[in-house]
Amino acid sequence: MKGISLSAGLAQYSAWRTQVQSAVAEYRDWLRTENLSDLQTHSQLEQILTTLRDDHIRVAFVAEFSRGKTELINAIFFGHLRRRILPSGIGRTTMCPTELLYDPDQPPSVRLLPIETRAQNTPMYDFRADVKAWREVKPNPDDPKQISQSLTHLTDILHVTPEQAKRLDLPVMDETGDESNQLGMVEIPRWRHALINLPHPLLEQGLVILDTPGLNAIGAEPDLTINQLGSAHAVVFILGTDTGVTKSDLELWKKHIYLDDHEANSKSRLAVLNKIDTLQDDLKQEQQIQLEIKSQVNRTAEILHLDPKNVFPLSAQQGLLGKAKGDAALYASSRVADLEQALASRIVPSKLEIVRSRIDSELGNILDSGNALLTKRLGDVDEHISDMQQLRAKNTEVVDHIMAKAQREKELLERNMQRFQSIRSIFTRQSNALFSSLSMDGLHREIAATKLLMSNCLTTLTIQRCINDFFASILRSIDQAIDQADEISSLCTKVYQEFEDEHGLGQVRPRPLNLGRYRQQVLRLERKHSDFKSTGRLFLREQMSITNRFYDTVGTVTKLIYMKAAKDASDWSKSLMLPLETQVREHHGQLRRRVESVKRIHNAADTVDERLEELELNKAGISDQRDEMRKLSDQVRLSLYNKPGTDQAENELRNSVAARNTKNSPPQTHSGEQSENVVLAVSTSTMRP
């Protein structure tokens, strides 16, 4: 996506999601029509479709005050409206964390959460569902002037006494370091959070814009702003060319934005040196100005430990004016387009890869087990046909031999099915232990106990110990869950292998459960909240304030981590044995029908030729089903690996698809191989426009 605009990149990503949705929905509908889907498989496919439908790309813009952050958002996203949509001017502008998105199920609106809700002992996350807690303004989405006027509320402030500010757990120092103004009042934001729902070309394609003020806002609403930054697929950190990296800028960067993972930083962390127009000087040559900009870029990259390619000098004001006036030269000189192209070329592919990897993992077992089921069904029919062909002479010894063979295999399978039920009970116990390690009840007890201990602490050292013990306990629980998941996976793999060896069932393996990412999230959470354990800081804070902030931030985020981990574990557990159970039921039914057929032939109730004719028709139907399933499966995989902006994905998938089909297919004649190639050609051609 090199050189592509952000709008074009998002449009391609949206088209890719739609393409995958269509292929998965077609596969789901076909399974249902052919009676090849069970409740669990249908539920898994619906969940995949929901993931694709509700997917968003979140970009956070973060800066200290007066860095031009809001002006940059206006320039990138609202310049086509030829006016400033978000309030932007000298001094403070946006006073609260703001989220811009589009939800077609809700009317266009500006929702504002009053600052007074801080007095309630309720985590910020819980207010999202409390409609009555918010103030709502509903502008006309077709009137840019009305939208702009409604958004001026983002700059609203209140003047309160220092005591009132303290009761809301807000800082009472103003920017000059004075505790209050001449009237003994302090200035605080009127709103805690703003949710803006507007129809916008980029927002409609799944983009979510997070406008996060500086350290003061993060300090006041840490659970909200840190959650926003943690969920962002890219963070744009705005600095002033005139100020460079200040002390507060660096503190904000190190504590809340910078990642330990160098590769993740290179993909998702971008720095902006805004206001390069202030370097213009009639007494300087253009070359000299460009050298100053380059020097500033290199210096900024060095301080922030970034590649200079991730630092973008620009002028947001010139970019907005260039778009508003339709002045292409002015917009080009602003260099805002460089940032837009970087967002398109980095975050869109990165986000696509995350979604693709997740869906591929979830779809893999569904597609492979479906193909293995029909392949096994064909193999059973072929074996049944072979039995019938041996019965043409109605030789008693042959009949007895075939009946005995089928009966032995049926009895062996039934014994293994009984043993499988015993293993199922072990699997259930291990799964319950896994769920217990990720229990929300257990987490709530741990949070409550930690909060109680912290509120009774008399020294900063004991508070530090409480926090350390909390994180250690959470990590132990996740480690236990990881070990339990590994044991379950090992048990299931062994069972799958035994049934494959003894009964020739299809080669389908249970997918692993990745809980390691949640462990990493807890470790990052601990590092981001290291200020709670800073002795120097703890002496300056009130004990109850520390306890409440810890509960609102760490407690809330940990709950979200546990909820996601528990859901992954539950979905994984439900689907783990499903492919094997489906194949065992199918194989048992086929064996039963084989025994019954031989009995009927032996008792002269049917003729061999009649039964062979039925089996050949059955085989043809199953073969057609398998070919159609492979076509639809390949179509899903090809759509999943299709690169946005390209016509097809054969180069990435043709070899893997062919290898998989060869692996899962019984030996075929030359004509069968030719038919397989036709199926692949049809499935790949469907991806071409």
XYZ file of C-alpha atoms in Angstrom:
689
model
C 0.000 0.000 0.000
C 2.979 2.263 -0.509
C 1.967 5.726 -1.653
C -1.742 5.102 -1.133
C -3.985 7.589 0.678
C -5.598 6.703 3.987
C -9.090 6.814 2.495
C -8.061 4.456 -0.322
C -6.322 2.105 2.122
C -9.381 1.921 4.365
C -11.635 1.416 1.346
C -9.518 -1.541 0.221
C -9.519 -3.000 3.732
C -13.299 -2.603 3.951
C -13.694 -4.310 0.562
C -11.467 -7.174 1.752
C -13.615 -7.664 4.858
C -16.775 -7.654 2.753
C -15.252 -10.215 0.390
C -14.325 -12.559 3.251
C -17.747 -12.077 4.858
C -19.449 -13.043 1.611
C -17.328 -16.191 1.191
C -17.845 -17.323 4.807
C -21.591 -16.625 4.643
C -21.892 -18.640 1.422
C -20.023 -21.549 3.039
C -22.246 -21.366 6.146
C -25.445 -21.319 4.084
C -24.285 -24.252 1.957
C -23.483 -26.359 5.042
C -26.941 -25.646 6.408
C -28.647 -26.491 3.100
C -26.742 -29.788 2.814
C -27.419 -30.692 6.485
C -23.671 -30.805 7.143
C -23.658 -28.199 9.915
C -24.215 -28.703 13.616
C -25.121 -26.084 16.200
C -21.525 -25.507 17.335
C -20.136 -25.122 13.800
C -22.936 -22.721 12.903
C -22.223 -20.710 16.062
C -18.501 -20.522 15.246
C -19.177 -19.286 11.721
C -21.634 -16.690 13.027
C -18.985 -15.484 15.461
C -16.466 -15.116 12.632
C -18.995 -13.096 10.620
C -19.654 -10.890 13.651
C -15.915 -10.313 14.073
C -15.656 -9.176 10.460
C -18.783 -7.036 10.607
C -17.899 -5.222 13.853
C -14.183 -4.838 13.172
C -12.605 -1.396 13.640
C -9.239 0.262 13.078
C -8.453 2.532 16.011
C -6.017 5.426 15.636
C -5.130 7.494 18.706
C -3.825 11.051 18.525
C -1.967 12.029 21.688
C -0.260 15.268 22.660
C 0.251 17.735 25.421
C -1.746 20.952 25.152
C -1.062 23.435 22.339
C 0.749 21.009 20.043
C -1.850 21.277 17.259
C -3.311 17.801 17.758
C -6.921 18.754 17.073
C -5.893 20.844 14.073
C -4.122 17.777 12.657
C -7.259 15.649 13.099
C -9.242 18.351 11.304
C -6.693 18.460 8.482
C -6.643 14.698 7.902
C -10.298 13.823 8.387
C -12.447 16.944 7.989
C -10.626 19.183 5.525
C -13.117 18.248 2.790
C -15.853 20.009 4.808
C -13.930 23.290 4.362
C -14.096 24.267 8.025
C -12.791 23.311 11.464
C -15.131 20.643 12.769
C -13.326 19.944 16.040
C -12.638 23.077 18.106
C -9.077 24.211 17.580
C -7.385 27.424 18.575
C -4.767 29.031 20.763
C -4.375 27.439 24.185
C -6.483 24.566 25.424
C -8.984 23.037 23.043
C -10.304 19.515 23.583
C -10.588 19.166 27.363
C -11.587 15.506 27.657
C -10.758 12.203 25.953
C -12.859 12.047 22.796
C -13.854 9.126 20.591
C -15.113 9.622 17.031
C -16.822 6.676 15.359
C -19.863 5.697 13.346
C -22.512 3.268 14.547
C -25.319 3.016 11.973
C -27.626 1.540 14.611
C -27.482 4.785 16.621
C -28.543 8.309 15.573
C -25.786 10.867 14.897
C -24.981 12.490 18.218
C -22.450 14.006 20.578
C -22.634 12.243 23.951
C -20.946 13.898 26.922
C -20.288 12.385 30.346
C -20.446 15.014 33.136
C -17.372 15.459 35.311
C -19.582 15.082 38.408
C -19.831 11.331 37.753
C -16.298 11.072 39.143
C -17.868 11.333 42.594
C -19.529 7.959 42.033
C -17.539 4.870 42.887
C -18.073 3.438 39.397
C -15.340 2.495 36.908
C -15.371 4.572 33.747
C -15.961 1.491 31.595
C -19.313 0.798 33.277
C -20.722 4.199 32.299
C -20.738 3.366 28.571
C -23.913 1.329 28.951
C -25.593 3.831 31.297
C -27.547 5.982 28.835
C -29.004 8.233 31.541
C -25.571 9.292 32.772
C -24.746 11.108 29.519
C -25.794 14.454 28.062
C -26.644 14.174 24.382
C -26.607 16.685 21.524
C -28.019 15.632 18.141
C -26.687 17.780 15.289
C -27.835 17.534 11.698
C -25.167 15.285 10.105
C -25.621 17.074 6.765
C -24.862 20.506 8.240
C -21.099 20.976 8.916
C -21.741 24.276 10.700
C -24.184 22.651 13.117
C -21.786 19.756 13.725
C -18.984 22.213 14.458
C -21.164 24.166 16.885
C -22.192 21.011 18.748
C -18.545 20.035 19.161
C -17.624 23.299 20.866
C -18.902 21.599 24.026
C -15.598 19.712 24.075
C -13.926 22.910 25.288
C -16.394 23.500 28.148
C -14.854 24.173 31.541
C -16.094 24.732 35.086
C -14.678 26.892 37.868
C -14.875 25.191 41.240
C -13.264 25.563 44.630
C -10.107 23.569 45.348
C -12.117 21.490 47.827
C -14.656 20.568 45.144
C -11.862 19.603 42.750
C -10.276 17.413 45.415
C -13.591 15.671 46.076
C -13.642 14.786 42.381
C -10.019 13.624 42.709
C -8.847 16.240 40.196
C -5.553 18.170 40.329
C -5.881 21.683 41.719
C -2.723 23.133 40.197
C -3.151 25.315 37.137
C -0.528 25.510 34.398
C 1.396 28.270 36.194
C 1.678 26.161 39.334
C -0.801 28.314 41.267
C -3.404 26.404 43.221
C -6.227 28.758 42.311
C -7.003 32.001 40.544
C -7.598 35.349 42.181
C -11.140 34.346 43.124
C -9.934 31.196 44.842
C -11.364 28.959 42.104
C -9.730 26.306 39.919
C -10.524 25.368 36.342
C -11.643 21.823 35.545
C -13.130 20.166 32.426
C -16.913 20.054 32.336
C -16.945 16.592 30.774
C -15.084 13.358 31.500
C -15.503 11.755 28.111
C -17.088 12.459 24.727
C -18.493 9.941 22.239
C -19.137 11.384 18.788
C -21.204 9.281 16.388
C -21.121 10.769 12.884
C -21.550 9.440 9.343
C -18.185 10.052 7.706
C -16.605 8.205 4.751
C -13.696 6.884 6.839
C -15.669 6.261 10.028
C -18.241 4.312 8.022
C -15.440 1.993 6.884
C -14.580 1.105 10.477
C -12.102 3.821 11.475
C -12.275 5.028 15.089
C -10.414 8.227 16.006
C -9.251 8.669 19.592
C -8.414 12.231 20.623
C -6.483 12.019 23.887
C -5.295 15.151 25.731
C -2.016 15.160 27.626
C -0.728 13.959 30.973
C -3.351 15.843 32.982
C -6.188 14.037 31.193
C -4.442 10.680 31.517
C -3.911 11.345 35.200
C -7.560 12.287 35.670
C -9.014 9.415 33.606
C -6.290 6.758 33.520
C -8.603 3.782 33.019
C -10.171 5.437 29.962
C -7.115 6.908 28.285
C -4.831 3.949 28.974
C -7.498 1.562 27.682
C -7.819 3.701 24.566
C -4.080 3.709 23.961
C -3.864 -0.012 24.661
C -6.586 -0.794 22.121
C -5.232 1.544 19.425
C -3.718 -0.033 16.324
C -1.652 3.101 15.824
C -0.704 6.030 18.046
C 0.230 9.383 16.530
C 2.237 11.439 19.031
C 2.230 15.145 18.206
C 5.089 17.448 19.166
C 5.807 21.059 18.358
C 8.655 21.877 16.006
C 9.141 25.052 18.005
C 9.407 23.228 21.354
C 10.891 19.869 20.393
C 10.542 17.069 22.941
C 9.809 18.699 26.291
C 10.063 17.026 29.684
C 6.295 16.437 29.867
C 6.289 15.151 26.264
C 8.963 12.608 27.124
C 7.169 11.508 30.289
C 3.953 11.007 28.337
C 5.798 9.051 25.625
C 7.740 6.762 27.947
C 4.905 5.982 30.344
C 1.936 5.583 28.042
C 2.922 5.280 24.382
C 6.314 3.668 23.840
C 6.335 -0.139 23.536
C 9.133 -2.484 24.565
C 8.761 -4.349 21.274
C 10.884 -2.556 18.647
C 8.984 -4.100 15.729
C 5.631 -3.066 17.215
C 6.944 0.482 17.676
C 8.067 0.665 14.054
C 4.619 -0.383 12.830
C 2.280 1.396 15.217
C 4.030 4.380 16.814
C 4.397 7.549 14.758
C 5.687 10.927 15.921
C 4.708 14.232 14.335
C 6.702 17.456 14.438
C 3.926 19.958 13.878
C 4.143 23.648 12.966
C 7.068 23.461 10.541
C 5.599 26.620 8.995
C 6.966 28.521 12.023
C 10.478 27.835 10.702
C 9.819 29.897 7.591
C 12.111 32.908 7.566
C 12.641 35.324 4.702
C 16.251 35.708 5.804
C 16.930 31.961 5.425
C 17.304 29.962 2.263
C 14.927 27.043 1.713
C 17.802 24.572 1.858
C 18.795 25.879 5.281
C 15.224 25.489 6.558
C 15.056 21.913 5.276
C 18.345 21.097 7.020
C 16.893 22.450 10.276
C 13.812 20.262 9.842
C 15.956 17.208 9.111
C 18.100 17.900 12.164
C 14.989 18.236 14.321
C 13.629 14.951 12.947
C 16.864 13.089 13.724
C 17.072 14.575 17.198
C 13.445 13.661 17.942
C 13.937 10.113 16.650
C 16.995 9.707 18.863
C 15.198 10.889 22.000
C 12.107 8.753 21.351
C 14.117 5.708 20.182
C 12.326 5.682 16.850
C 13.444 5.240 13.284
C 13.609 8.714 11.663
C 11.180 7.331 9.056
C 8.577 7.277 11.839
C 8.931 11.012 12.525
C 6.862 13.274 10.269
C 7.485 17.016 10.066
C 4.374 18.836 8.867
C 2.080 21.798 9.248
C -1.437 20.798 10.265
C -2.706 24.344 9.788
C -1.422 24.559 6.216
C -2.783 21.085 5.517
C -6.262 22.087 6.674
C -6.165 25.351 4.723
C -4.903 23.554 1.626
C -7.794 21.084 1.716
C -10.398 23.710 2.635
C -9.345 26.050 -0.183
C -8.643 23.315 -2.692
C -5.050 24.556 -2.893
C -3.058 21.468 -3.917
C 0.297 23.259 -3.712
C -0.352 24.464 -0.158
C -1.495 21.006 0.901
C 1.597 19.417 -0.647
C 3.895 21.870 1.143
C 2.178 21.025 4.462
C 3.471 17.414 4.159
C 0.332 16.079 5.865
C -0.028 13.621 2.979
C 3.180 11.883 4.140
C 1.518 11.032 7.445
C -1.678 9.885 5.734
C 0.286 7.550 3.479
C 2.228 6.180 6.450
C -1.007 5.398 8.292
C -2.374 3.651 5.204
C 0.799 1.683 4.461
C 1.437 0.559 8.051
C -1.662 0.275 10.187
C -4.004 -1.088 7.516
C -1.762 -4.051 6.551
C -0.895 -4.649 10.207
C -4.554 -4.688 11.240
C -5.457 -6.881 8.268
C -2.809 -9.405 9.289
C -4.170 -9.528 12.853
C -7.727 -10.155 11.645
C -6.573 -12.615 8.986
C -4.514 -14.632 11.468
C -7.355 -14.794 13.973
C -9.972 -15.824 11.421
C -7.645 -18.314 9.743
C -7.072 -20.001 13.093
C -10.800 -20.197 13.814
C -11.731 -21.283 10.295
C -8.947 -23.815 9.855
C -10.516 -26.614 11.884
C -13.990 -25.971 10.479
C -12.844 -26.193 6.854
C -10.448 -29.099 7.392
C -12.863 -31.160 9.484
C -15.658 -30.680 6.933
C -13.423 -31.878 4.119
C -12.112 -34.774 6.237
C -15.670 -35.819 7.093
C -16.740 -36.129 3.459
C -13.444 -37.771 2.482
C -13.966 -40.376 5.212
C -17.573 -40.820 4.133
C -16.397 -41.534 0.579
C -13.839 -44.025 1.881
C -16.516 -45.847 3.869
C -18.788 -46.034 0.820
C -15.906 -47.406 -1.288
C -15.295 -50.083 1.340
C -19.004 -50.865 1.408
C -19.013 -51.193 -2.401
C -16.016 -53.526 -2.182
C -17.935 -55.718 0.285
C -20.959 -55.835 -2.009
C -18.866 -56.775 -5.026
C -17.483 -59.762 -3.127
C -21.053 -60.881 -2.391
C -22.121 -61.276 -6.024
C -21.653 -65.052 -5.793
C -23.442 -65.118 -2.416
C -20.717 -67.384 -1.065
C -21.606 -68.184 2.538
C -17.998 -68.020 3.705
C -17.515 -64.627 2.090
C -20.733 -63.342 3.653
C -19.692 -64.594 7.070
C -16.208 -63.096 6.667
C -17.509 -59.673 5.644
C -20.119 -59.645 8.396
C -17.546 -60.666 10.989
C -15.084 -58.032 9.778
C -17.655 -55.229 9.836
C -19.006 -56.405 13.181
C -15.505 -56.498 14.725
C -14.760 -53.003 13.524
C -18.131 -51.790 14.788
C -17.556 -53.375 18.201
C -14.027 -51.929 18.401
C -15.376 -48.500 17.581
C -18.126 -48.849 20.200
C -15.567 -49.875 22.840
C -13.434 -46.894 21.908
C -16.515 -44.690 22.052
C -17.146 -45.894 25.607
C -13.520 -45.185 26.456
C -13.906 -41.818 24.777
C -16.733 -40.999 27.191
C -14.379 -41.723 30.093
C -11.784 -39.461 28.513
C -14.556 -36.899 27.997
C -15.063 -36.752 31.762
C -11.322 -36.107 32.220
C -11.529 -33.438 29.536
C -14.489 -31.846 31.349
C -12.605 -31.779 34.669
C -9.551 -30.227 33.046
C -11.719 -27.684 31.230
C -13.421 -26.730 34.490
C -9.994 -26.242 36.067
C -9.054 -24.027 33.113
C -12.220 -21.948 33.513
C -11.620 -21.715 37.266
C -8.174 -20.188 36.682
C -9.842 -17.476 34.583
C -12.909 -17.112 36.795
C -14.374 -13.619 37.041
C -15.587 -14.424 40.562
C -12.042 -15.264 41.595
C -10.754 -12.073 39.996
C -13.393 -9.963 41.748
C -12.365 -11.489 45.077
C -8.699 -10.775 44.341
C -9.429 -7.153 43.396
C -11.643 -6.619 46.453
C -9.045 -8.156 48.778
C -6.274 -6.007 47.285
C -8.388 -2.874 47.575
C -9.142 -3.641 51.230
C -5.483 -4.291 52.027
C -4.395 -1.092 50.283
C -6.955 0.987 52.171
C -5.535 -0.328 55.461
C -1.873 0.182 54.571
C 0.052 2.607 56.751
C 3.200 2.941 54.641
C 4.070 3.241 50.987
C 6.121 0.054 51.203
C 3.084 -1.991 52.226
C 1.062 -0.456 49.384
C 3.810 -1.458 46.975
C 3.739 -4.979 48.382
C -0.036 -5.197 47.876
C 0.276 -4.131 44.241
C 3.154 -6.532 43.597
C 1.194 -9.375 45.194
C -1.854 -8.566 43.062
C 0.041 -8.770 39.780
C 1.896 -11.890 40.930
C -1.434 -13.562 41.726
C -2.924 -12.625 38.339
C 0.124 -13.937 36.486
C 0.015 -17.194 38.474
C -3.618 -17.696 37.494
C -2.879 -17.122 33.815
C 0.171 -19.418 33.996
C -2.044 -22.113 35.519
C -4.540 -21.625 32.703
C -1.757 -21.931 30.106
C -0.523 -25.182 31.686
C -4.067 -26.574 31.866
C -4.724 -25.666 28.225
C -1.502 -27.437 27.214
C -2.585 -30.570 29.111
C -6.010 -30.524 27.470
C -4.476 -30.026 24.033
C -2.035 -32.895 24.609
C -4.861 -35.208 25.719
C -6.998 -34.324 22.706
C -4.119 -34.770 20.271
C -3.484 -38.249 21.674
C -7.169 -39.206 21.361
C -7.326 -37.888 17.789
C -4.229 -39.883 16.870
C -5.616 -43.118 18.372
C -8.882 -42.863 16.446
C -6.992 -42.012 13.280
C -4.689 -45.042 13.665
C -7.413 -47.535 14.628
C -10.304 -46.348 12.463
C -8.741 -44.339 9.656
C -10.506 -41.117 10.601
C -9.497 -37.907 8.834
C -6.306 -36.118 9.802
C -7.673 -33.208 11.821
C -5.768 -31.830 14.787
C -7.095 -29.629 17.607
C -5.858 -26.055 17.344
C -3.831 -24.704 20.301
C -5.165 -22.054 22.669
C -3.013 -18.929 22.783
C -3.287 -17.435 26.273
C 0.266 -16.111 26.211
C -0.900 -12.843 24.667
C -3.050 -12.155 27.735
C -0.061 -12.756 29.991
C 1.846 -10.163 27.969
C -1.048 -7.731 28.370
C -0.892 -8.122 32.166
C 2.876 -7.534 32.130
C 2.392 -4.395 30.023
C -0.339 -3.266 32.411
C 2.020 -3.690 35.357
C 4.740 -1.677 33.622
C 2.324 1.087 32.614
C 1.148 1.447 36.208
C 4.579 1.429 37.779
C 3.853 4.944 39.076
C 1.596 3.361 41.703
C 4.719 1.703 43.072
C 6.893 4.815 42.949
C 7.763 5.692 46.541
C 8.308 9.364 45.789
C 4.877 9.693 44.253
C 3.039 7.669 46.859
C 4.067 10.036 49.624
C 2.361 12.881 47.745
C -1.007 11.175 47.290
C -3.855 10.511 49.594
C -4.196 6.856 50.487
C -7.834 6.541 49.400
C -7.112 8.300 46.120
C -4.373 5.784 45.327
C -6.633 2.877 46.214
C -9.545 4.147 44.117
C -7.328 4.921 41.139
C -5.791 1.471 41.320
C -9.257 -0.084 41.425
C -10.572 2.052 38.542
C -7.575 1.507 36.287
C -5.848 -1.794 36.986
C -9.018 -3.510 38.187
C -11.037 -2.475 35.143
C -8.371 -3.412 32.595
C -7.678 -6.743 34.301
C -11.389 -7.581 34.127
C -11.382 -6.911 30.392
C -8.312 -9.120 29.930
C -9.935 -11.931 31.921
C -13.211 -11.620 30.019
C -11.452 -11.973 26.666
C -9.236 -14.825 27.870
C -12.194 -16.697 29.391
C -14.222 -16.296 26.197
C -11.338 -17.614 24.093
C -10.953 -20.576 26.455
C -14.683 -21.330 26.394
C -14.936 -21.155 22.591
C -11.811 -23.298 22.251
C -13.080 -25.912 24.691
C -16.447 -26.207 22.939
C -14.880 -26.742 19.531
C -11.968 -28.952 20.597
C -13.602 -32.383 20.342
C -16.265 -31.460 17.825
C -14.468 -32.651 14.636
C -13.653 -36.015 16.235
C -17.162 -36.509 17.624
C -18.662 -35.718 14.226
C -16.398 -38.189 12.430
C -16.963 -40.920 15.051
C -20.752 -40.601 14.754
C -20.490 -40.668 10.978
C -18.179 -43.702 10.944
C -20.363 -45.587 13.419
C -23.425 -44.993 11.254
C -21.592 -46.207 8.153
C -20.484 -49.418 9.907
C -24.007 -50.069 11.118
C -25.365 -49.656 7.600
C -22.709 -52.005 6.205
C -23.653 -54.754 8.666
C -27.347 -54.299 7.901
C -26.713 -54.430 4.140
C -24.785 -57.688 4.397
C -27.552 -59.178 6.540
C -30.197 -58.184 4.014
C -28.184 -59.686 1.164
C -27.643 -62.848 3.183
C -31.386 -63.116 3.866
C -32.161 -62.470 0.190
C -34.137 -59.362 1.118
C -32.094 -57.320 -1.375
C -30.056 -58.156 -4.454
C -26.393 -57.223 -4.635
C -26.915 -55.274 -7.844
C -29.695 -53.183 -6.301
C -27.543 -52.340 -3.322
C -24.518 -51.575 -5.498
C -26.616 -49.220 -7.588
C -27.748 -47.400 -4.438
C -24.176 -47.161 -3.172
C -22.865 -45.826 -6.488
C -25.555 -43.139 -6.472
C -24.699 -42.352 -2.862
C -21.008 -42.141 -3.733
C -21.691 -39.789 -6.626
C -23.731 -37.531 -4.350
C -21.038 -37.471 -1.661
C -18.359 -36.829 -4.276
C -20.338 -33.869 -5.612
C -20.749 -32.587 -2.059
C -17.041 -32.870 -1.384
C -16.151 -31.095 -4.617
C -18.562 -28.279 -3.809
C -17.264 -28.062 -0.239
C -13.688 -27.839 -1.495
C -14.669 -25.172 -3.958
C -16.320 -23.107 -1.221
C -13.482 -23.794 1.250
C -10.892 -22.682 -1.286
C -12.982 -19.619 -2.023
C -12.973 -18.730 1.684
C -9.217 -19.217 1.952
C -8.506 -17.321 -1.243
C -10.659 -14.391 -0.148
C -8.918 -14.428 3.239
C -5.466 -14.238 1.661
C -6.416 -11.924 -1.152
C -4.370 -8.739 -0.870
C -6.411 -5.520 -0.837
C -5.916 -3.696 -4.085
C -4.987 -6.856 -6.026
C -7.118 -9.166 -8.116
C -6.313 -12.581 -6.698
C -4.381 -14.581 -4.135
C -3.431 -17.700 -6.097
C 0.297 -17.066 -5.744
C 0.028 -17.299 -1.960
C -2.391 -20.180 -1.689
C -2.321 -22.409 -4.766
C 0.497 -24.621 -3.475
C -0.945 -24.967 0.035
C -4.437 -25.732 -1.295
C -3.111 -28.348 -3.713
C -0.997 -29.954 -0.986
C -3.935 -30.072 1.406
C -6.250 -31.589 -1.193
C -3.683 -34.253 -2.082
C -3.173 -35.079 1.594
C -6.883 -35.492 2.327
C -7.829 -37.316 -0.888
C -7.906 -41.077 -1.398
C -6.010 -42.392 -4.455
C -7.771 -41.198 -7.590
C -7.700 -41.979 -11.279
C -6.300 -39.573 -13.823
C -9.813 -38.316 -14.534
C -10.306 -37.660 -10.823
C -7.142 -35.561 -10.701
C -8.337 -33.598 -13.688
C -11.645 -32.964 -11.936
C -9.783 -31.690 -8.861
C -7.859 -29.200 -10.993
C -11.109 -27.958 -12.473
C -12.510 -27.365 -8.983
C -9.446 -25.318 -8.018
C -9.615 -23.333 -11.234
C -13.270 -22.526 -10.651
C -12.669 -21.471 -7.049
C -9.789 -19.173 -7.921
C -11.579 -17.662 -10.877
C -14.422 -16.597 -8.619
C -12.040 -14.134 -6.974
C -11.458 -12.216 -10.175
C -13.606 -9.168 -10.827
